[in-house]
mmCIF file of C-alpha atoms in Angstrom:
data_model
loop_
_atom_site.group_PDB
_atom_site.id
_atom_site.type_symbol
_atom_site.label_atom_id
_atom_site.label_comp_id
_atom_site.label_asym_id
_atom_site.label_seq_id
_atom_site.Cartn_x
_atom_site.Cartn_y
_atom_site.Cartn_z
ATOM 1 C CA UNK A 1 15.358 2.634 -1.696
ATOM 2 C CA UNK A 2 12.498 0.093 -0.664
ATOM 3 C CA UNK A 3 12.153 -2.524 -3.313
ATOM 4 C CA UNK A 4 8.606 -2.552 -2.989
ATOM 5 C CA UNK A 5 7.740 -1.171 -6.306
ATOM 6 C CA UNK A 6 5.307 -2.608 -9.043
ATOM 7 C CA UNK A 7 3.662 -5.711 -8.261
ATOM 8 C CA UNK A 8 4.345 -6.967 -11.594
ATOM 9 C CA UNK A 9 1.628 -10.244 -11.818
ATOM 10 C CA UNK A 10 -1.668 -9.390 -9.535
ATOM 11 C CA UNK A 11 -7.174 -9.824 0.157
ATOM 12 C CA UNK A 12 -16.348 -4.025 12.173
ATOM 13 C CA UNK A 13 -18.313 -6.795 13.469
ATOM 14 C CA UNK A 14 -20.038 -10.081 13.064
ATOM 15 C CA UNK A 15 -23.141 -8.520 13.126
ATOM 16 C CA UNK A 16 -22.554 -6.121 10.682
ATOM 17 C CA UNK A 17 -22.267 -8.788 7.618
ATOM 18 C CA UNK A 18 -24.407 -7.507 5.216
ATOM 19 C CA UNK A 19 -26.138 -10.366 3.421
ATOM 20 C CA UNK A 20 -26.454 -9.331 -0.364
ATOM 21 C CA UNK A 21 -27.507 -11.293 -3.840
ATOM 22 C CA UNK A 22 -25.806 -10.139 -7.321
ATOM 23 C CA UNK A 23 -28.166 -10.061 -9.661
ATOM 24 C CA UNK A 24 -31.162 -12.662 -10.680
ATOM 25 C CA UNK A 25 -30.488 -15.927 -11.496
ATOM 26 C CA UNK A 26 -29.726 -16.279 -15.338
ATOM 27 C CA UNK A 27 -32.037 -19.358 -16.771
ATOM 28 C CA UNK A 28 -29.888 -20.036 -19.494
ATOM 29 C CA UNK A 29 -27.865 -23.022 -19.050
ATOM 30 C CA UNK A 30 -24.651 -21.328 -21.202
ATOM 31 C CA UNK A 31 -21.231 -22.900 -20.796
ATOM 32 C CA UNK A 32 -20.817 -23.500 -17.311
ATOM 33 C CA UNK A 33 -22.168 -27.539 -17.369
ATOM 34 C CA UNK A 34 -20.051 -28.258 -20.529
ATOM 35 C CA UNK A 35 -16.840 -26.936 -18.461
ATOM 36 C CA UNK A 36 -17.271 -27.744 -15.294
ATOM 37 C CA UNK A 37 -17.904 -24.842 -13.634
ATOM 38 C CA UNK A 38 -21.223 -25.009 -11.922
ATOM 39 C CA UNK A 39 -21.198 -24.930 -8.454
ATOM 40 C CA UNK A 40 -24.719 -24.305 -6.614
ATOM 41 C CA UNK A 41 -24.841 -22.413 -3.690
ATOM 42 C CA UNK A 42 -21.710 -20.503 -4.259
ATOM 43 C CA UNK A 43 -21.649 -17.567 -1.912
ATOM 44 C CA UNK A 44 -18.248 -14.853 -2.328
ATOM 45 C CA UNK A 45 -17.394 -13.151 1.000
ATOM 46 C CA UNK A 46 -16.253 -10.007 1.133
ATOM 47 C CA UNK A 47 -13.878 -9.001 4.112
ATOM 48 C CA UNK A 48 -14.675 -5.523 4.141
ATOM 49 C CA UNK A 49 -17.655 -2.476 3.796
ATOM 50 C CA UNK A 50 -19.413 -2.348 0.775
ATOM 51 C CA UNK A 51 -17.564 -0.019 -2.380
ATOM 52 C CA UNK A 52 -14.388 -1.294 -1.673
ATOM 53 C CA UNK A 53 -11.791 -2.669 -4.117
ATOM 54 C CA UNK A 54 -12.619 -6.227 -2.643
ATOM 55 C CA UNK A 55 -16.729 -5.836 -2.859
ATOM 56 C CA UNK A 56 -15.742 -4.560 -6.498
ATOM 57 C CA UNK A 57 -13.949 -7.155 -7.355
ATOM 58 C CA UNK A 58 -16.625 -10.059 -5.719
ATOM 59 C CA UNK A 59 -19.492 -8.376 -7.092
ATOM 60 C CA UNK A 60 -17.992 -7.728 -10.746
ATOM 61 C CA UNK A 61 -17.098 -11.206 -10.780
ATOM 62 C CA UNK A 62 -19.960 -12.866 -9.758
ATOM 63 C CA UNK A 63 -22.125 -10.710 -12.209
ATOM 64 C CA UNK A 64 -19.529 -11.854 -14.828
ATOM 65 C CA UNK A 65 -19.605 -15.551 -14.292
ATOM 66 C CA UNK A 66 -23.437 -15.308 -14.306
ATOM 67 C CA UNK A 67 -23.794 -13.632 -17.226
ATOM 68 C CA UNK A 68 -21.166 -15.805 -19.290
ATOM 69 C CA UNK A 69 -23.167 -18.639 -18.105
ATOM 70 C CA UNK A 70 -20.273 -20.376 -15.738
ATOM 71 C CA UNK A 71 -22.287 -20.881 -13.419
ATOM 72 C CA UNK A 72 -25.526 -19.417 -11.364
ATOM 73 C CA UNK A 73 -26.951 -16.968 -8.429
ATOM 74 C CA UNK A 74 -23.729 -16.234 -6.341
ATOM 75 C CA UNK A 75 -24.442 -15.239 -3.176
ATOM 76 C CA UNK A 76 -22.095 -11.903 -1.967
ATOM 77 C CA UNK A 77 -21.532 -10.609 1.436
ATOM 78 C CA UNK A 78 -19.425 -8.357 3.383
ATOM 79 C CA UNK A 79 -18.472 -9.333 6.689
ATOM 80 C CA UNK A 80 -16.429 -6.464 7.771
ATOM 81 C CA UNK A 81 -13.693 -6.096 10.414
ATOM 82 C CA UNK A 82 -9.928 -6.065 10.947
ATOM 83 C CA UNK A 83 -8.738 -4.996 7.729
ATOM 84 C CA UNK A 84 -10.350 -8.209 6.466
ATOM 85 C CA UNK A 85 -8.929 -10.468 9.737
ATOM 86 C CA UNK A 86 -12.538 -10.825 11.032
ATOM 87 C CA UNK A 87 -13.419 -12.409 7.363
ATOM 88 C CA UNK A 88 -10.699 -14.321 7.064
ATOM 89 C CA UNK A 89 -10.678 -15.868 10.650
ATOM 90 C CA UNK A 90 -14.325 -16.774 9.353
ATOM 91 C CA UNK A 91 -13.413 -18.688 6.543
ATOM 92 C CA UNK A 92 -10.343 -20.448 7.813
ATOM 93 C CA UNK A 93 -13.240 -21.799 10.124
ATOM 94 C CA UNK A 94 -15.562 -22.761 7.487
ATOM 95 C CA UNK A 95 -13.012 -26.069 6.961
ATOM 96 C CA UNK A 96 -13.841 -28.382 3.739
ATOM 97 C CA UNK A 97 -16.526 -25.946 2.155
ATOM 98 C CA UNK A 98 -16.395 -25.943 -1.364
ATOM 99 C CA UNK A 99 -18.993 -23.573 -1.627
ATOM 100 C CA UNK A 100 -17.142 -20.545 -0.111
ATOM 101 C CA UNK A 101 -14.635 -18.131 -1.517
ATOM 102 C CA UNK A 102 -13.049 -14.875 -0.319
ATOM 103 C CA UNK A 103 -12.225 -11.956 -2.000
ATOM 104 C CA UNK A 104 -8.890 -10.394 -0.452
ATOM 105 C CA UNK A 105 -5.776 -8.648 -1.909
ATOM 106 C CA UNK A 106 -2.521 -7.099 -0.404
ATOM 107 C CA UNK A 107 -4.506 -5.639 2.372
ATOM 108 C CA UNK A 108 -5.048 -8.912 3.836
ATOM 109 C CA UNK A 109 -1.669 -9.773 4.009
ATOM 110 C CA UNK A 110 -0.470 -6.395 5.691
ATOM 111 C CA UNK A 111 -3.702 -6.669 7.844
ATOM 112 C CA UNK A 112 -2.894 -9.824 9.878
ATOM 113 C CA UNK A 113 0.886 -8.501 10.634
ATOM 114 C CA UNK A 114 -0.394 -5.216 12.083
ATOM 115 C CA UNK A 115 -3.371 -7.124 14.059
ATOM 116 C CA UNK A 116 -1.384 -9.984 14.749
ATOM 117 C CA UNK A 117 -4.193 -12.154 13.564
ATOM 118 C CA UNK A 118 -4.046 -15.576 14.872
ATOM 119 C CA UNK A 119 -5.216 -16.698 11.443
ATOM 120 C CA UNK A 120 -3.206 -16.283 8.461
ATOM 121 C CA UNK A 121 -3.414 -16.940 4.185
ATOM 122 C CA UNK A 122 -1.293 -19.533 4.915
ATOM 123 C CA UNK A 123 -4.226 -21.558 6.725
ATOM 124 C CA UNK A 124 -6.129 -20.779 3.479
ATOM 125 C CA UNK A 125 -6.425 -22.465 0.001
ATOM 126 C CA UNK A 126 -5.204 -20.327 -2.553
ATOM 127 C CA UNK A 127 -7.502 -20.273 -5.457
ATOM 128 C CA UNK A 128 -6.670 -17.219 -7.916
ATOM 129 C CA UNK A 129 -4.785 -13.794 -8.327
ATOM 130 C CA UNK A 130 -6.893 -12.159 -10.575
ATOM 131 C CA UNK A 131 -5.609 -8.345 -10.916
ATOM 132 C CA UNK A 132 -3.394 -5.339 -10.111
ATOM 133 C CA UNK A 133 -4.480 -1.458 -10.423
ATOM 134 C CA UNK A 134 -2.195 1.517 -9.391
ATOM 135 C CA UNK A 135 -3.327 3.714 -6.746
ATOM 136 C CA UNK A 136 -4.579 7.304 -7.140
ATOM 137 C CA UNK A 137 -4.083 10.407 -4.665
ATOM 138 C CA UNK A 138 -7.018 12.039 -4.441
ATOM 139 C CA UNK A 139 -8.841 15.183 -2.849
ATOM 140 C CA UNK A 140 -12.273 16.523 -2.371
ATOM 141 C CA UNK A 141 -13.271 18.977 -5.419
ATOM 142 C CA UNK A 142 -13.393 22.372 -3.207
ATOM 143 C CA UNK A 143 -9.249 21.043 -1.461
ATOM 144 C CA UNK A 144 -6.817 23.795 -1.965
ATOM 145 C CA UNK A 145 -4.646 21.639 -3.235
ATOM 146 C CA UNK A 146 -4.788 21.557 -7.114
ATOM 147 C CA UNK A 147 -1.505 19.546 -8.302
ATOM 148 C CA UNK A 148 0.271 16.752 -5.934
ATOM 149 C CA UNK A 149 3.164 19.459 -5.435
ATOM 150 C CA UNK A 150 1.216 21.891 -3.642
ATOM 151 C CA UNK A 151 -0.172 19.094 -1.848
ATOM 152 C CA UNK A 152 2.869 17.430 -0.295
ATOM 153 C CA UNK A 153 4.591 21.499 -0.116
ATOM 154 C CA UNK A 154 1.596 21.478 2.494
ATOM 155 C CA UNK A 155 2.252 18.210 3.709
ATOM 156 C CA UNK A 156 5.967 18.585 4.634
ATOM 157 C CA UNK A 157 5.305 21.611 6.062
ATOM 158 C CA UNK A 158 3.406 20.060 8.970
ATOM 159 C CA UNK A 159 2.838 16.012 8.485
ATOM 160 C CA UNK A 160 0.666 15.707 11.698
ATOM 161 C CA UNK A 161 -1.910 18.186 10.617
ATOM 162 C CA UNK A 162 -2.291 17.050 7.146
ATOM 163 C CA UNK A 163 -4.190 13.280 7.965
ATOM 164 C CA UNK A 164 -4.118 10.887 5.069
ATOM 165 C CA UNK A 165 -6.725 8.444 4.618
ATOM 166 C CA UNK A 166 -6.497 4.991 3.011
ATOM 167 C CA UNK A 167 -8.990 1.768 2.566
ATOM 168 C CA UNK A 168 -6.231 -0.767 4.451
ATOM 169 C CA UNK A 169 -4.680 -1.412 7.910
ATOM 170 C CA UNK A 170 -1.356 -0.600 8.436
ATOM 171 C CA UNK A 171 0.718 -2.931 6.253
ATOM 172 C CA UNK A 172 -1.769 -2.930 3.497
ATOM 173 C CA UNK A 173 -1.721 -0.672 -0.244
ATOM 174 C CA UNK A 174 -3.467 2.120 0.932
ATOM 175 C CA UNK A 175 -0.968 2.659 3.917
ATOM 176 C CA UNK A 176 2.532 1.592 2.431
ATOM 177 C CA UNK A 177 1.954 3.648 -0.612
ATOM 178 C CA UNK A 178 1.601 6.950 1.176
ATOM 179 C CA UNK A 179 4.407 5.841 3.465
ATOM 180 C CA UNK A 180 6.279 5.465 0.759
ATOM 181 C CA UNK A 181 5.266 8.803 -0.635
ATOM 182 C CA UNK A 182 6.116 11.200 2.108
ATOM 183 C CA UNK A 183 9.719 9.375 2.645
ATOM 184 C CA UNK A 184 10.580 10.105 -1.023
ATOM 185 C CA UNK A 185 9.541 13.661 -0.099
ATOM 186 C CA UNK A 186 11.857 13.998 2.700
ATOM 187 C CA UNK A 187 9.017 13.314 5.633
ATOM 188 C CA UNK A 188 9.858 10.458 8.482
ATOM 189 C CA UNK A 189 6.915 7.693 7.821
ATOM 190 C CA UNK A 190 6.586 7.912 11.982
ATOM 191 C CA UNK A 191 5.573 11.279 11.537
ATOM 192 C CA UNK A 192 2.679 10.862 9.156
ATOM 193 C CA UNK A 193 -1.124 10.894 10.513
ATOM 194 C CA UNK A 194 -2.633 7.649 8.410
ATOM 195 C CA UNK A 195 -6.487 7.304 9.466
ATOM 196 C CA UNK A 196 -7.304 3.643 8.380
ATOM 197 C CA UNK A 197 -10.727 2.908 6.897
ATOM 198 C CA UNK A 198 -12.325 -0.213 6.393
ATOM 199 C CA UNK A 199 -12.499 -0.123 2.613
ATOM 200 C CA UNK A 200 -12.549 2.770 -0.138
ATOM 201 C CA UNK A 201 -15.971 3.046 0.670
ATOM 202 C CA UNK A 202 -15.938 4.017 3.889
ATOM 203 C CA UNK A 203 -12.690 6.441 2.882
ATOM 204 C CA UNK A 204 -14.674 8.276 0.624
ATOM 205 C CA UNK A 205 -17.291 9.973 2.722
ATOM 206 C CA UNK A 206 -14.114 11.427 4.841
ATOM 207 C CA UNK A 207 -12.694 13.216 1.511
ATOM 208 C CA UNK A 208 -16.140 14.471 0.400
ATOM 209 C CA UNK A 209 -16.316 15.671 3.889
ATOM 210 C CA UNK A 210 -12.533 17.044 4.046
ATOM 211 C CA UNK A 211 -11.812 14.848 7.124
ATOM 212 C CA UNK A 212 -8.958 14.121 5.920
ATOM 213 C CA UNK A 213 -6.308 15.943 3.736
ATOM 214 C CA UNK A 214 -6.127 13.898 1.098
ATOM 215 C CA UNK A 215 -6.813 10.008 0.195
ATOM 216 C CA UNK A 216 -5.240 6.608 -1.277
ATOM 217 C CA UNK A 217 -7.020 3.931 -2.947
ATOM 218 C CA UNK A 218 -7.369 1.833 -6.046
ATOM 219 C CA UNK A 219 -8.350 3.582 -9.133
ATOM 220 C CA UNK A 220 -10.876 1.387 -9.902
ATOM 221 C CA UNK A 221 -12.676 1.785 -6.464
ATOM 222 C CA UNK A 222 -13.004 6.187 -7.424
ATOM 223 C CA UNK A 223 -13.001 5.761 -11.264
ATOM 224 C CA UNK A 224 -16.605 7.311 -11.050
ATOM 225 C CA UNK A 225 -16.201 10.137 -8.540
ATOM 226 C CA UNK A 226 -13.224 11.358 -10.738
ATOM 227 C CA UNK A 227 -14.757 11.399 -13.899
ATOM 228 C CA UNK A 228 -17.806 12.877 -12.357
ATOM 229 C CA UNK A 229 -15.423 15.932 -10.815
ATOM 230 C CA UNK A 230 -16.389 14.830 -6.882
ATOM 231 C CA UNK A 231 -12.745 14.154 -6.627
ATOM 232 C CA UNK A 232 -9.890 15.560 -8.030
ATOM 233 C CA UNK A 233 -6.677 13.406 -9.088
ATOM 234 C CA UNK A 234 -3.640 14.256 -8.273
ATOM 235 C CA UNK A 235 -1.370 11.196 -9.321
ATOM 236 C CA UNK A 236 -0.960 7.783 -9.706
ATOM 237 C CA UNK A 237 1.151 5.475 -8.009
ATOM 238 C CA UNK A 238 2.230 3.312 -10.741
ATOM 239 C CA UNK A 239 5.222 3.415 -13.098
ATOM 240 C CA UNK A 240 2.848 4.851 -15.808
ATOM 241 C CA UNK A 241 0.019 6.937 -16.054
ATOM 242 C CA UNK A 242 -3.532 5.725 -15.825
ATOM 243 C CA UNK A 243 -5.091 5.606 -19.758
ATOM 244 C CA UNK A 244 -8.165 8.132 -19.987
ATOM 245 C CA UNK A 245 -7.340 9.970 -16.277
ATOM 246 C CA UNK A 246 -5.343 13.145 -16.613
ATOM 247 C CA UNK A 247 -3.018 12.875 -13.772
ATOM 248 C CA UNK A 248 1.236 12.250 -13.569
ATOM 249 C CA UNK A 249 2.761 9.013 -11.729
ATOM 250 C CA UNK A 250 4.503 10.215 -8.746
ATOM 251 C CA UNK A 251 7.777 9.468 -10.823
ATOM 252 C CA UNK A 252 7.096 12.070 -13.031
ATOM 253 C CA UNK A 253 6.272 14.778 -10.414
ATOM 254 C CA UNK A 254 9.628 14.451 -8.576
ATOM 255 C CA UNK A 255 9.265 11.530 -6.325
ATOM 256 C CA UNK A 256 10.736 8.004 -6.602
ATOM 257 C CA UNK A 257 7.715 6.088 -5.621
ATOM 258 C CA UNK A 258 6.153 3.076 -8.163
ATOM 259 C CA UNK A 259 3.473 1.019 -6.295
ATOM 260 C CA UNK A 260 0.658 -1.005 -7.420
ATOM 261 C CA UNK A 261 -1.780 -3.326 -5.410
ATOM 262 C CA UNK A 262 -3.535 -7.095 -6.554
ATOM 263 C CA UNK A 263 -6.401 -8.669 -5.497
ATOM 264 C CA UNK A 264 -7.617 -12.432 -5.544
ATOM 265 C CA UNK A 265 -9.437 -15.136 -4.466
ATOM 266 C CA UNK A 266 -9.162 -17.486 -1.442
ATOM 267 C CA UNK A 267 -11.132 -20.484 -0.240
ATOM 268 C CA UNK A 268 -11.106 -22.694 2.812
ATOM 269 C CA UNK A 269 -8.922 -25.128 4.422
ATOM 270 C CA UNK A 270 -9.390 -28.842 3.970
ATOM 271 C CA UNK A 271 -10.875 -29.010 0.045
ATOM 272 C CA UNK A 272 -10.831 -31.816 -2.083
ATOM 273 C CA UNK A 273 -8.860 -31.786 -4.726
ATOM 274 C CA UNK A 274 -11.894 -32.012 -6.704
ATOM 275 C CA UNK A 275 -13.808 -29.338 -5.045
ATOM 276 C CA UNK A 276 -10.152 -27.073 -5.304
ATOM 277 C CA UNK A 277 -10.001 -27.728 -8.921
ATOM 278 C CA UNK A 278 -13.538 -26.766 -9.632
ATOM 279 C CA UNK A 279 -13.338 -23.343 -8.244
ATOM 280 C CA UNK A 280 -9.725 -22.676 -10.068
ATOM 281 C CA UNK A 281 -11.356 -23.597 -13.376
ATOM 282 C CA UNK A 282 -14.447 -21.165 -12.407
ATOM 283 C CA UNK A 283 -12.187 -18.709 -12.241
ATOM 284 C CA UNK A 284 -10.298 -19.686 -15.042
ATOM 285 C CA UNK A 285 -12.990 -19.616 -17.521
ATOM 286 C CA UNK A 286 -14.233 -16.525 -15.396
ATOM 287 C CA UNK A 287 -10.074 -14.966 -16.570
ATOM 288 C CA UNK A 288 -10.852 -15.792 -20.276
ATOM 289 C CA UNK A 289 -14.547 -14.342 -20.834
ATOM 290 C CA UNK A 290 -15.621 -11.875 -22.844
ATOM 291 C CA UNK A 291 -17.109 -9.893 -19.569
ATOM 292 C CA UNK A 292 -14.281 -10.272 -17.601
ATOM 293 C CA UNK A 293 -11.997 -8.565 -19.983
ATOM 294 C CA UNK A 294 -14.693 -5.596 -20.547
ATOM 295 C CA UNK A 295 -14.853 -5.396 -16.768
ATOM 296 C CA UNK A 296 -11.200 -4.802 -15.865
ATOM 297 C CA UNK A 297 -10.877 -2.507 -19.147
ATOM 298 C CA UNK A 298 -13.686 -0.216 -17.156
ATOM 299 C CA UNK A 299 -12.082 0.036 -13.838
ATOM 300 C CA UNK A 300 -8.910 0.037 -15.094
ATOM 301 C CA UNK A 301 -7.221 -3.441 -13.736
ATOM 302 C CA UNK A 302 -4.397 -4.835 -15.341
ATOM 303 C CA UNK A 303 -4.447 -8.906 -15.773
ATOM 304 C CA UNK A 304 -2.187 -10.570 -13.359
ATOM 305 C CA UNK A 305 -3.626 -13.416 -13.573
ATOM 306 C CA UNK A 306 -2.288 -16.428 -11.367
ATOM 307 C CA UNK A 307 -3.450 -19.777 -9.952
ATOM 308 C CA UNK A 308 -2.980 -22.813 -7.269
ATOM 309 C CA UNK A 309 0.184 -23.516 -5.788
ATOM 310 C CA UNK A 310 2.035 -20.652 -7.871
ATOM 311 C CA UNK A 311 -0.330 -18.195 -6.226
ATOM 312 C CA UNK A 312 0.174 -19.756 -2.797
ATOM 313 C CA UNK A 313 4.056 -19.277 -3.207
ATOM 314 C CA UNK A 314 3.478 -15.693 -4.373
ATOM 315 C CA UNK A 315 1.368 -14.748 -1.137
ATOM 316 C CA UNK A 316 4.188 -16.258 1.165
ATOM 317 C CA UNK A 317 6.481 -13.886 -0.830
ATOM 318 C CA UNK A 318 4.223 -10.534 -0.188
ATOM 319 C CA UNK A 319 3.567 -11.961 3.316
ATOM 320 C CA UNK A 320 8.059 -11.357 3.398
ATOM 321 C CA UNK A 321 7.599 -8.227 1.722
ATOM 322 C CA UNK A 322 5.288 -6.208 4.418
ATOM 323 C CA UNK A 323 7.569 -7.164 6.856
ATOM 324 C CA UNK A 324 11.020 -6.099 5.282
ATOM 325 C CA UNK A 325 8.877 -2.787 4.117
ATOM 326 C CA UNK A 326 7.520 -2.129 7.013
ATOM 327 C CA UNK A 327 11.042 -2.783 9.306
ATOM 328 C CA UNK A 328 12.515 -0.159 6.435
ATOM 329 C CA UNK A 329 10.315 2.154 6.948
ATOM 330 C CA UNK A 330 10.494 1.815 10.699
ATOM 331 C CA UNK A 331 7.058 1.233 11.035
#
């Protein structure tokens, strides 16, 4: 049994970076100067399409700190690529900015393995893990498939003509956690047809459109189109069911399979101390607001919250875990 279960304590072209500002600047001059949090010009990249878990996460953030007054007009954008390689190549480059930050999870990490990026976290400087959320196995509204059993009856029946779509590269959330699924369920992970997308977002057009059999994301990324009825859940991925979603884990429909994904924050190489410090109490004040904890209450994150050099040593560890997962899975 692969001992990549729950994640107990939370990461196309250059052209296509889409260049986008959160909200208008807030005049008040709140907290922010009295803690040391201010820092002008503070733009969040975002390493994938828009309505992903990682824009999510930059833009709730940023509209968070704003509003509690931390600090003031953060700049987001998406630069897009690579399962997030393209964005992280272009901030290992921005050396010694203090001004930049990069929202990235455990897609990131599986990304450069499978692309053999020549850049890796390791050239980055750890600022935050902020999160974990289960993922959720969803279909389009009109699917056949109304419970996850009849789905994966269907699936095991013929793998290669039942596609699965997730918002990572091979290596990241949205790909190990289906892997994971079908070899509980008796179906070789070489055999199963994963179509990666860059980003929920891009995913969910292909299950409105029933290009794919069925999808895998975070829960917080479809929250909406669930509750709306667009898609129907089937499970969750974690070792206990989502609060407010009507759907089993995967333990408790038959398979032994509990996963769950993180996100965080990265910034350049070649910081200060002072300019490192400044961001990690941004986000640290960011962790104990008022609108941070409403925010990950409505898109159902978990706190997993971690900083500095004990994040650093906890991304070298996942970085150890893709590869003994994937070399288990034969993948």
């Amino acid at each position: 049994m692969v001992a990549l279960v729950r994640l107990r304590t939370p990461l196309a072209l250059l052209g296509a970076a889409v260049l986008v500002l959160v909200g208008p600047p807030l005049l008040t001059t709140g907290s922010g100067a009295d803690a040391g949090t201010q820092i002008p010009g503070l733009r969040f990249m975002v390493p994938n399409s828009p309505g992903g878990g990682y824009d999510i996460t930059a833009r709730t953030a940023a509209k968070n700190a704003e509003d509690a007054g931390l600090t003031h007009t953060i700049e987001v954008f998406n630069l897009p690529g690579a399962g997030g390689t393209v964005g992280l190549s272009r901030l290992v480059s921005e050396h010694g900015n203090g001004k930049l930050a990069m929202s990235m999870g455990l897609g990131v990490v599986g990304a450069v393995r499978s692309n053999d990026a020549p850049k890796t976290l390791a050239d980055t400087t750890p600022i935050a893990r902020l999160t974990e959320e289960q993922d959720v196995v969803v279909v389009a509204k009109d699917s056949p498939y109304k419970t996850i059993g009849d789905l994966i009856g269907a699936w095991k029946e013929n793998p290669g003509k039942h596609p699965v779509g997730g918002g990572s590269s091979p290596g990241g959330p949205d790909h190990l956690a289906p892997m994971l699924m079908a070899r509980a369920a008796g179906i070789p992970p070489k055999e199963v047809n994963y179509i990666p997308f860059d980003g929920g977002g891009e995913l969910l057009a292909s299950i409105l459109g029933n290009k794919v059999a069925f999808g895998v994301s975070g829960v917080g990324e479809y929250l909406d189109q669930i509750r709306s009825g667009e898609l129907r859940l089937l499970a969750v991925t974690g070792p206990e069911r989502v609060a407010g979603l009507d759907a089993p884990t995967l333990q408790e429909a038959g398979y032994e399979v509990s996963f769950t994904n993180w996100r965080g924050i990265v910034a350049p190489p070649g910081l200060t101390d002072a300019e490192r410090d400044k961001l990690v109490r941004l986000v640290r004040e960011l962790h104990d607001s008022d609108e941070w904890r409403e925010s990950m209450k409505r898109n159902g994150w978990d706190d997993a919250f971690l900083t500095g050099e004990k994040f650093g040593a906890f991304l070298d560890a996942e970085d150890k875990r893709v590869v003994s997962v994937l070399k288990e899975l034969g993948l």
